[in-house]
Coordinates of C-alpha atoms and ligand atoms in Angstrom, one line a residue:
X387 CA 5.9 -2.7 -18.0
X388 CA 4.3 0.9 -18.7
X389 CA 4.1 2.9 -15.5
X390 CA 2.0 6.3 -15.1
X391 CA 3.8 8.7 -12.5
X392 CA 1.2 10.9 -10.9
X393 CA 3.1 13.9 -9.4
X394 CA 6.1 12.9 -10.8
X395 CA 8.1 15.9 -11.3
X396 CA 8.3 16.4 -7.5
X397 CA 10.5 15.3 -5.2
X398 CA 9.6 11.5 -3.9
X399 CA 8.2 10.8 -7.3
X400 CA 11.7 12.8 -9.5
X401 CA 14.3 9.8 -8.3
X402 CA 10.9 7.4 -8.7
X403 CA 11.2 8.1 -12.4
X404 CA 15.1 7.3 -12.4
X405 CA 14.4 4.3 -10.3
X406 CA 11.6 2.8 -12.3
X407 CA 13.8 3.4 -15.8
X408 CA 16.7 2.1 -14.4
X409 CA 14.9 -0.9 -13.8
X410 CA 13.6 -0.9 -17.7
X411 CA 9.9 -0.2 -16.7
X412 CA 8.3 2.6 -19.2
X413 CA 7.5 5.4 -17.3
X414 CA 5.0 8.3 -18.6
X415 CA 5.0 11.5 -16.0
X416 CA 1.8 13.4 -14.9
X417 CA 2.5 16.4 -13.2
X418 CA 0.8 19.8 -13.6
X419 CA 3.9 22.2 -11.7
X420 CA 1.9 23.5 -8.9
X421 CA 5.4 22.3 -7.1
X422 CA 7.6 21.4 -9.0
X423 CA 9.3 22.4 -12.5
X424 CA 9.6 20.8 -16.0
X425 CA 13.5 20.6 -15.9
X426 CA 13.3 17.9 -13.7
X427 CA 12.6 15.8 -16.9
X428 CA 15.3 16.7 -18.8
X429 CA 17.7 16.1 -15.4
X430 CA 15.7 12.5 -15.1
X431 CA 17.0 12.1 -19.0
X432 CA 20.4 13.2 -18.1
X433 CA 20.4 10.7 -15.3
X434 CA 19.1 8.0 -16.6
X435 CA 20.6 8.6 -20.5
X436 CA 16.8 7.0 -20.8
X437 CA 13.7 9.2 -22.2
X438 CA 9.5 9.4 -20.9
X439 CA 7.3 11.3 -21.7
X440 CA 5.4 13.9 -19.6
X441 CA 2.0 15.5 -19.6
X442 CA 1.3 19.2 -18.0
X443 CA -2.3 18.3 -16.6
X444 CA -4.1 18.5 -13.2
X445 CA -5.7 15.6 -11.2
X446 CA -8.7 17.3 -11.1
X447 CA -9.2 17.7 -15.2
X448 CA -10.7 14.3 -15.2
X449 CA -11.9 15.1 -20.0
X450 CA -7.8 15.4 -20.0
X451 CA -6.6 12.1 -17.8
X452 CA -9.0 10.3 -19.6
X453 CA -7.6 11.4 -22.5
X454 CA -3.8 10.5 -21.7
X455 CA -5.6 6.6 -21.1
X456 CA -6.9 6.7 -24.1
X457 CA -3.5 7.3 -25.7
X458 CA -1.2 5.0 -23.3
X459 CA -1.9 1.6 -22.0
X460 CA -1.0 1.8 -18.9
X461 CA -0.1 -1.6 -16.0
X462 CA 0.0 0.1 -13.0
X463 CA 0.2 4.0 -11.5
X464 CA 2.3 4.9 -8.8
X465 CA 0.2 8.0 -7.2
X466 CA 2.3 10.4 -5.8
X467 CA 0.6 14.1 -6.5
X468 CA -0.8 16.0 -4.0
X469 CA -0.4 19.3 -1.8
X470 CA 1.7 18.3 1.6
X471 CA 3.0 20.9 4.1
X472 CA 0.7 20.7 6.6
X473 CA 0.8 24.2 8.0
X474 CA -0.7 25.2 4.7
X475 CA -4.1 22.4 5.1
X476 CA -4.9 24.6 8.4
X477 CA -5.1 27.8 6.2
X478 CA -6.6 26.0 3.5
X479 CA -8.4 23.0 3.9
X480 CA -11.1 22.6 0.9
X481 CA -7.8 22.8 -1.5
X482 CA -6.2 19.9 0.8
X483 CA -9.3 17.5 0.2
X484 CA -9.9 19.1 -3.6
X485 CA -6.8 18.5 -4.6
X486 CA -6.1 15.3 -2.9
X487 CA -9.1 13.7 -2.4
X488 CA -10.8 14.4 -5.7
X489 CA -7.1 14.4 -7.6
X490 CA -7.2 10.8 -6.4
X491 CA -10.7 9.1 -7.1
X492 CA -10.7 11.0 -10.7
X493 CA -7.7 9.3 -11.1
X494 CA -10.0 6.0 -9.6
X495 CA -12.4 6.6 -11.9
X496 CA -10.6 7.4 -15.3
X497 CA -8.4 3.8 -14.0
X498 CA -10.9 1.8 -13.6
X499 CA -12.7 3.3 -17.4
X500 CA -9.4 2.2 -18.8
X501 CA -9.2 -1.4 -16.6
X502 CA -6.1 -0.5 -14.9
X503 CA -5.9 -1.8 -11.6
X504 CA -2.5 -1.0 -10.0
X505 CA -2.1 1.2 -7.8
X506 CA 1.0 2.5 -5.7
X507 CA -0.1 5.3 -3.2
X508 CA 2.1 7.1 -1.0
X509 CA 1.0 7.4 1.9
X510 CA 2.6 9.1 5.3
X511 CA 3.4 8.1 9.2
X512 CA 1.5 10.7 9.7
X513 CA -2.0 8.4 9.6
X514 CA -0.2 6.7 12.9
X515 CA -1.0 10.5 14.6
X516 CA 0.9 10.6 18.2
X517 CA 1.7 6.6 19.0
X518 CA 0.9 4.4 21.4
X519 CA 4.6 3.1 22.1
X520 CA 7.8 2.6 19.3
X521 CA 8.5 1.3 17.5
X522 CA 5.7 1.5 14.3
X523 CA 4.1 -1.0 12.9
X524 CA 1.2 -1.1 10.0
X525 CA -1.4 -1.9 12.2
X526 CA -1.3 0.8 15.1
X527 CA -4.2 2.5 15.2
X528 CA -4.3 5.4 12.7
X529 CA -6.0 9.1 13.7
X530 CA -5.0 12.5 12.1
X531 CA -3.9 15.7 13.7
X532 CA -4.4 18.0 10.6
X533 CA -6.1 18.8 6.9
X534 CA -2.8 16.8 5.2
X535 CA -2.7 14.2 7.9
X536 CA -6.8 12.9 7.2
X537 CA -6.6 13.7 3.5
X538 CA -4.0 10.7 3.5
X539 CA -6.1 8.4 6.1
X540 CA -9.7 8.9 3.8
X541 CA -7.4 8.7 0.3
X542 CA -6.8 5.4 2.3
X543 CA -10.5 4.0 3.1
X544 CA -11.2 5.2 -0.4
X545 CA -8.6 2.7 -1.8
X546 CA -9.4 -0.3 0.4
X547 CA -13.5 0.6 0.0
X548 CA -12.7 0.7 -3.8
X549 CA -10.7 -3.1 -3.2
X550 CA -13.8 -4.3 -1.4
X551 CA -16.5 -2.9 -4.2
X552 CA -13.4 -5.1 -6.9
X553 CA -11.1 -7.0 -6.4
X554 CA -9.2 -7.6 -9.2
X555 CA -7.5 -3.7 -7.9
X556 CA -4.0 -5.0 -6.3
X557 CA -3.0 -1.4 -4.5
X558 CA -0.4 -0.9 -2.2
X559 CA -0.6 1.6 0.4
X560 CA 3.3 3.3 1.8
X561 CA 3.8 4.7 4.4
X562 CA 6.9 6.6 3.9
X563 CA 8.4 7.8 7.4
X564 CA 10.6 11.2 6.3
X565 CA 12.7 11.2 3.0
X566 CA 15.9 13.0 2.5
X567 CA 18.6 13.8 0.9
X568 CA 18.9 13.7 -3.4
X569 CA 20.6 11.9 -6.4
X570 CA 24.0 11.0 -6.2
X571 CA 24.3 13.5 -9.3
X572 CA 23.3 16.9 -7.5
X573 CA 20.8 16.6 -11.0
X574 CA 17.2 16.4 -9.1
X575 CA 16.7 16.8 -5.8
X576 CA 14.6 18.7 -2.9
X577 CA 13.7 22.4 -4.3
X578 CA 10.9 23.4 -1.7
X579 CA 8.9 26.9 -2.9
X580 CA 9.7 29.9 -0.2
X581 CA 10.5 29.3 2.8
X582 CA 11.4 25.4 4.1
X583 CA 8.7 24.0 6.5
X584 CA 10.8 20.4 6.9
X585 CA 14.3 20.1 8.5
X586 CA 16.8 18.6 6.7
X587 CA 15.8 21.1 3.7
X588 CA 16.4 24.3 6.5
X589 CA 19.2 23.3 7.1
X590 CA 20.3 23.1 3.5
X591 CA 19.4 27.0 3.4
X592 CA 21.4 28.1 6.4
X593 CA 24.1 25.7 5.5
X594 CA 24.7 27.5 1.6
X595 CA 23.6 30.9 3.9
X596 CA 20.3 31.8 2.7
X597 CA 18.7 32.2 6.3
X598 CA 20.5 33.0 8.8
X599 CA 19.9 30.2 11.5
X600 CA 18.0 26.6 12.0
X601 CA 15.3 27.3 14.9
X602 CA 15.0 24.0 17.1
X603 CA 11.3 23.5 17.5
X604 CA 11.7 22.3 21.3
X605 CA 14.5 20.4 23.0
X606 CA 12.7 19.6 26.5
X607 CA 11.5 16.0 24.2
X608 CA 11.3 13.4 26.9
X609 CA 14.0 11.6 24.0
X610 CA 18.0 11.4 24.6
X611 CA 19.0 14.9 23.9
X612 CA 15.5 16.7 24.1
X613 CA 15.0 17.4 20.5
X614 CA 12.6 15.8 18.0
X615 CA 13.4 12.3 16.6
X616 CA 12.1 10.8 13.5
X617 CA 12.9 7.9 11.4
X618 CA 14.7 9.4 8.2
X619 CA 15.3 7.9 5.1
X620 CA 17.3 8.6 1.9
X621 CA 14.8 9.3 -0.9
X622 CA 17.1 6.6 -3.2
X623 CA 16.0 3.9 -0.5
X624 CA 12.6 5.3 -0.5
X625 CA 12.6 4.9 -4.7
X626 CA 13.7 1.4 -4.3
X627 CA 10.7 0.6 -2.2
X628 CA 8.6 1.9 -4.8
X629 CA 10.1 -0.8 -7.5
X630 CA 9.6 -3.7 -4.6
X631 CA 6.2 -2.8 -4.3
X632 CA 5.2 -2.5 -8.3
X633 CA 7.1 -6.2 -8.4
X634 CA 5.1 -7.1 -5.4
X635 CA 1.7 -6.2 -7.7
X636 CA 2.3 -8.3 -9.9
X637 CA 0.7 -10.8 -7.6
X638 CA -2.4 -10.9 -6.6
X639 CA -2.0 -9.0 -3.0
X640 CA -5.2 -7.3 -3.0
X641 CA -4.8 -3.7 -0.6
X642 CA -1.1 -3.8 1.4
X643 CA 0.5 -2.0 3.7
X644 CA 3.4 -1.2 4.5
X645 CA 6.5 1.4 6.3
X646 CA 8.7 2.8 4.6
X647 CA 11.7 3.9 6.9
X648 CA 14.8 2.4 8.5
X649 CA 13.7 2.1 11.8
X650 CA 16.3 4.4 13.2
X651 CA 15.9 7.8 14.9
X652 CA 17.9 10.4 15.1
X653 CA 17.3 13.7 17.4
X654 CA 17.3 17.1 15.7
X655 CA 21.3 17.6 17.0
X656 CA 22.7 14.6 15.3
X657 CA 21.0 15.5 11.7
X658 CA 22.7 18.7 12.8
X659 CA 25.9 17.6 13.2
X660 CA 26.0 14.8 10.9
X661 CA 24.9 18.1 8.0
X662 CA 28.0 20.4 8.9
X663 CA 30.0 17.0 8.4
X664 CA 28.7 17.1 5.4
X665 CA 29.3 20.2 4.4
X666 CA 31.7 21.5 6.6
X667 CA 29.3 25.1 7.7
X668 CA 28.3 25.8 10.7
X669 CA 24.6 25.2 11.2
X670 CA 23.7 28.0 13.8
X671 CA 20.2 27.3 15.5
X672 CA 18.1 28.7 18.1
X673 CA 16.4 26.5 20.6
X674 CA 12.6 27.7 20.2
X675 CA 9.7 26.5 21.1
X676 CA 7.8 23.3 20.9
X677 CA 6.1 23.2 17.0
X678 CA 2.0 23.0 18.1
X679 CA 1.4 19.1 16.7
X680 CA 5.0 17.6 16.7
X681 CA 5.2 14.6 18.8
X682 CA 8.7 13.4 20.7
X683 CA 9.5 10.6 18.7
X684 CA 8.8 8.7 15.6
X685 CA 10.3 5.6 14.3
X686 CA 9.4 2.7 11.9
X687 CA 9.4 -1.1 12.3
X688 CA 10.2 -1.8 8.7
X689 CA 10.8 -5.8 9.2
X690 CA 7.0 -6.3 7.8
X691 CA 8.9 -4.9 4.3
X692 CA 11.6 -6.1 5.1
X693 CA 9.9 -9.5 4.7
X694 CA 6.8 -9.7 2.7
X695 CA 9.3 -7.0 -0.1
X696 CA 12.4 -8.4 0.1
X697 CA 13.2 -4.0 0.9
X698 CA 16.1 -2.9 3.2
X699 CA 17.2 1.0 3.4
X700 CA 20.9 0.7 2.5
X701 CA 21.8 4.7 3.0
X702 CA 23.3 5.8 6.6
X703 CA 22.4 9.8 7.4
X704 CA 25.4 10.8 6.6
X705 CA 24.7 9.9 3.1
X706 CA 21.2 11.5 3.4
X707 CA 23.2 14.7 4.5
X708 CA 25.8 14.4 2.2
X709 CA 23.7 14.1 -1.2
X710 CA 21.4 16.8 0.2
X711 CA 24.2 18.9 0.8
X712 CA 25.8 17.6 -3.3
X713 CA 22.6 18.4 -4.8
X714 CA 22.7 22.1 -2.4
X715 CA 25.8 23.6 -3.5
X716 CA 25.2 22.4 -7.2
X717 CA 21.7 23.8 -7.2
X718 CA 21.7 27.1 -5.3
X719 CA 17.9 28.3 -6.0
X720 CA 17.0 24.6 -6.1
X721 CA 15.8 24.0 -10.1
X722 CA 14.8 28.3 -10.5
Ligands
NAD2265 P1 6.1 17.2 -4.1 O1 5.8 18.4 -3.8 O2 7.5 17.0 -4.2 O3 5.2 16.1 -5.1 C1 4.2 16.3 -5.5 C2 3.8 17.2 -6.9 O4 2.5 16.7 -7.5 C3 4.3 18.3 -7.5 O5 5.4 18.1 -8.3 C4 2.7 19.4 -7.7 O6 3.5 19.6 -8.8 C5 2.4 17.5 -8.0 N1 0.7 17.9 -8.1 C6 0.3 18.5 -6.7 N2 -1.6 18.1 -7.3 C7 -1.0 17.6 -8.4 C8 -2.5 17.5 -9.0 N3 -4.1 17.8 -8.7 N4 -2.5 17.5 -10.6 C9 -1.4 16.9 -10.7 N5 0.1 17.3 -10.3 C10 -0.4 17.7 -8.9 O7 5.9 17.0 -3.1 P2 6.8 14.9 -2.7 O8 7.5 15.3 -1.4 O9 7.6 15.0 -3.3 O10 5.4 14.1 -2.0 C11 4.7 13.7 -2.7 C12 4.1 12.8 -2.0 O11 4.2 11.6 -1.2 C13 3.0 13.2 -1.9 O12 1.6 12.9 -1.4 C14 3.3 13.3 -0.3 O13 1.8 13.5 0.1 C15 3.9 12.1 -0.2 N6 4.8 12.5 1.2 C16 5.9 13.3 1.2 C17 6.4 13.7 2.3 C18 7.4 14.0 2.1 O14 8.0 14.7 3.3 N7 8.1 14.7 1.4 C19 6.1 12.1 3.1 C20 5.0 11.4 3.4 C21 4.4 11.9 2.8
UFG2266 N1 12.1 20.5 12.9 C1 13.2 21.7 13.7 N2 13.1 22.5 13.3 C2 12.9 23.0 11.5 C3 12.0 22.5 10.7 C4 11.4 21.0 11.8 O1 13.0 21.9 14.8 O2 12.9 24.2 11.6 C5 11.9 19.8 13.5 C6 10.6 19.0 13.9 O3 10.0 19.8 15.0 C7 10.9 18.1 14.1 C8 11.7 17.1 13.2 O4 12.3 18.7 13.1 O5 11.6 16.8 15.4 C9 11.4 16.8 11.7 O6 10.7 17.7 11.3 P1 10.2 17.7 9.8 O7 9.1 18.7 9.6 O8 11.4 17.8 8.5 O9 9.0 16.5 9.8 P2 7.8 16.1 10.6 O10 8.3 14.6 11.7 O11 7.1 16.9 11.5 O12 6.7 15.8 9.3 C10 6.6 14.6 8.5 C11 6.0 16.4 7.0 C12 5.2 15.0 7.4 C13 5.0 13.8 7.2 C14 6.1 13.2 8.5 C15 5.6 11.9 8.7 O13 6.2 17.0 6.7 O14 4.3 15.4 5.6 O15 6.6 13.5 8.3 O16 5.6 11.2 7.4 F1 3.5 13.4 7.4

């Protein structure tokens, strides 16, 4: 089975390429390298001992995308390509709407033209907004508080409309909680450009001595220790969730939506402790005001994915932190 992976040189896409190749799929990557490095392709080859094809193409370039579909006969598409920084999306919303939405619409047009109608889409727990209760099930009301979140929500609706217009499609919408960690080899991981926005990459920079201390955004939340609680999921578990999803799409399912998380919430202070243990480094921090837009707690009800995909995350926070640390130590400047 041949799978097109858009955004396949990115953080989650690269880990999913490894799991796809190791599960016997043939893989073709399309990425414009706006937030990743071509070096990832060689690293994936080194890990798996298998080859994969890479096209440096932007999803906004519909003719180039069409040409790839002319040359390759895909059975399914995994669509990771997109811009993902919440703060940046507030500053340059048009870039986010253009890249994420137009990119997805182009992809769907080309898929339809070439009769490729199986799609796995990267959505986010951000579509649950500020949930009224926890844990979050897939049927909770959805909303968005920033342009990035709105692109995810709009794409979900676009995909549902597409299916309503043509029942030959099979689409899995995967709502990720907080992906962290890296492949055990230390060869691929998260390599954010500039100062990281997310907790674990930021802590990694502090542990490796590139940033002086962590800002803890709020210690006065209504949580056990006052800091924000999230459902962190190891990126390799997340990648395996995609294998389960693509297997599911081999049957006629229509549009299905799954949470991919562990179902357990950990606080910022718990992550700091675990990272200290993994890295044997001090993680100095300062307590700062809450970050605008953040919620106190967020974790998934994972029973639907467990029941219908037979997916269950196996790695815990100590694995997440030690694998993140191995990647960080082996690649002090990421892929640069
Ligand atoms: P990433 O930035 O590492 O990977 C995305 C990749 O897409 C990058 O390699 C980038 O160069 C590529 N890309 C962006 N726009 C493109 C375009 N127009 N054409 C071709 N390639 C393009 O991000 P990631 O963390 O791997 O996230 C993958 C997907 O998962 C994204 O859609 C993201 O919104 C979603 N997601 C991520 C998280 C998270 O915390 N990392 C959480 C929920 C959802
Ligand atoms: N945090 C800090 N200091 C930092 C960074 C984060 O204290 O430097 C705290 C946040 O306040 C929050 C927790 O760490 O309590 C996690 O923050 P992240 O930025 O790592 O993750 P978020 O839950 O805010 O958001 C992430 C992605 C979003 C996605 C969301 C749900 O960045 O794109 O998960 O999937 F929508």
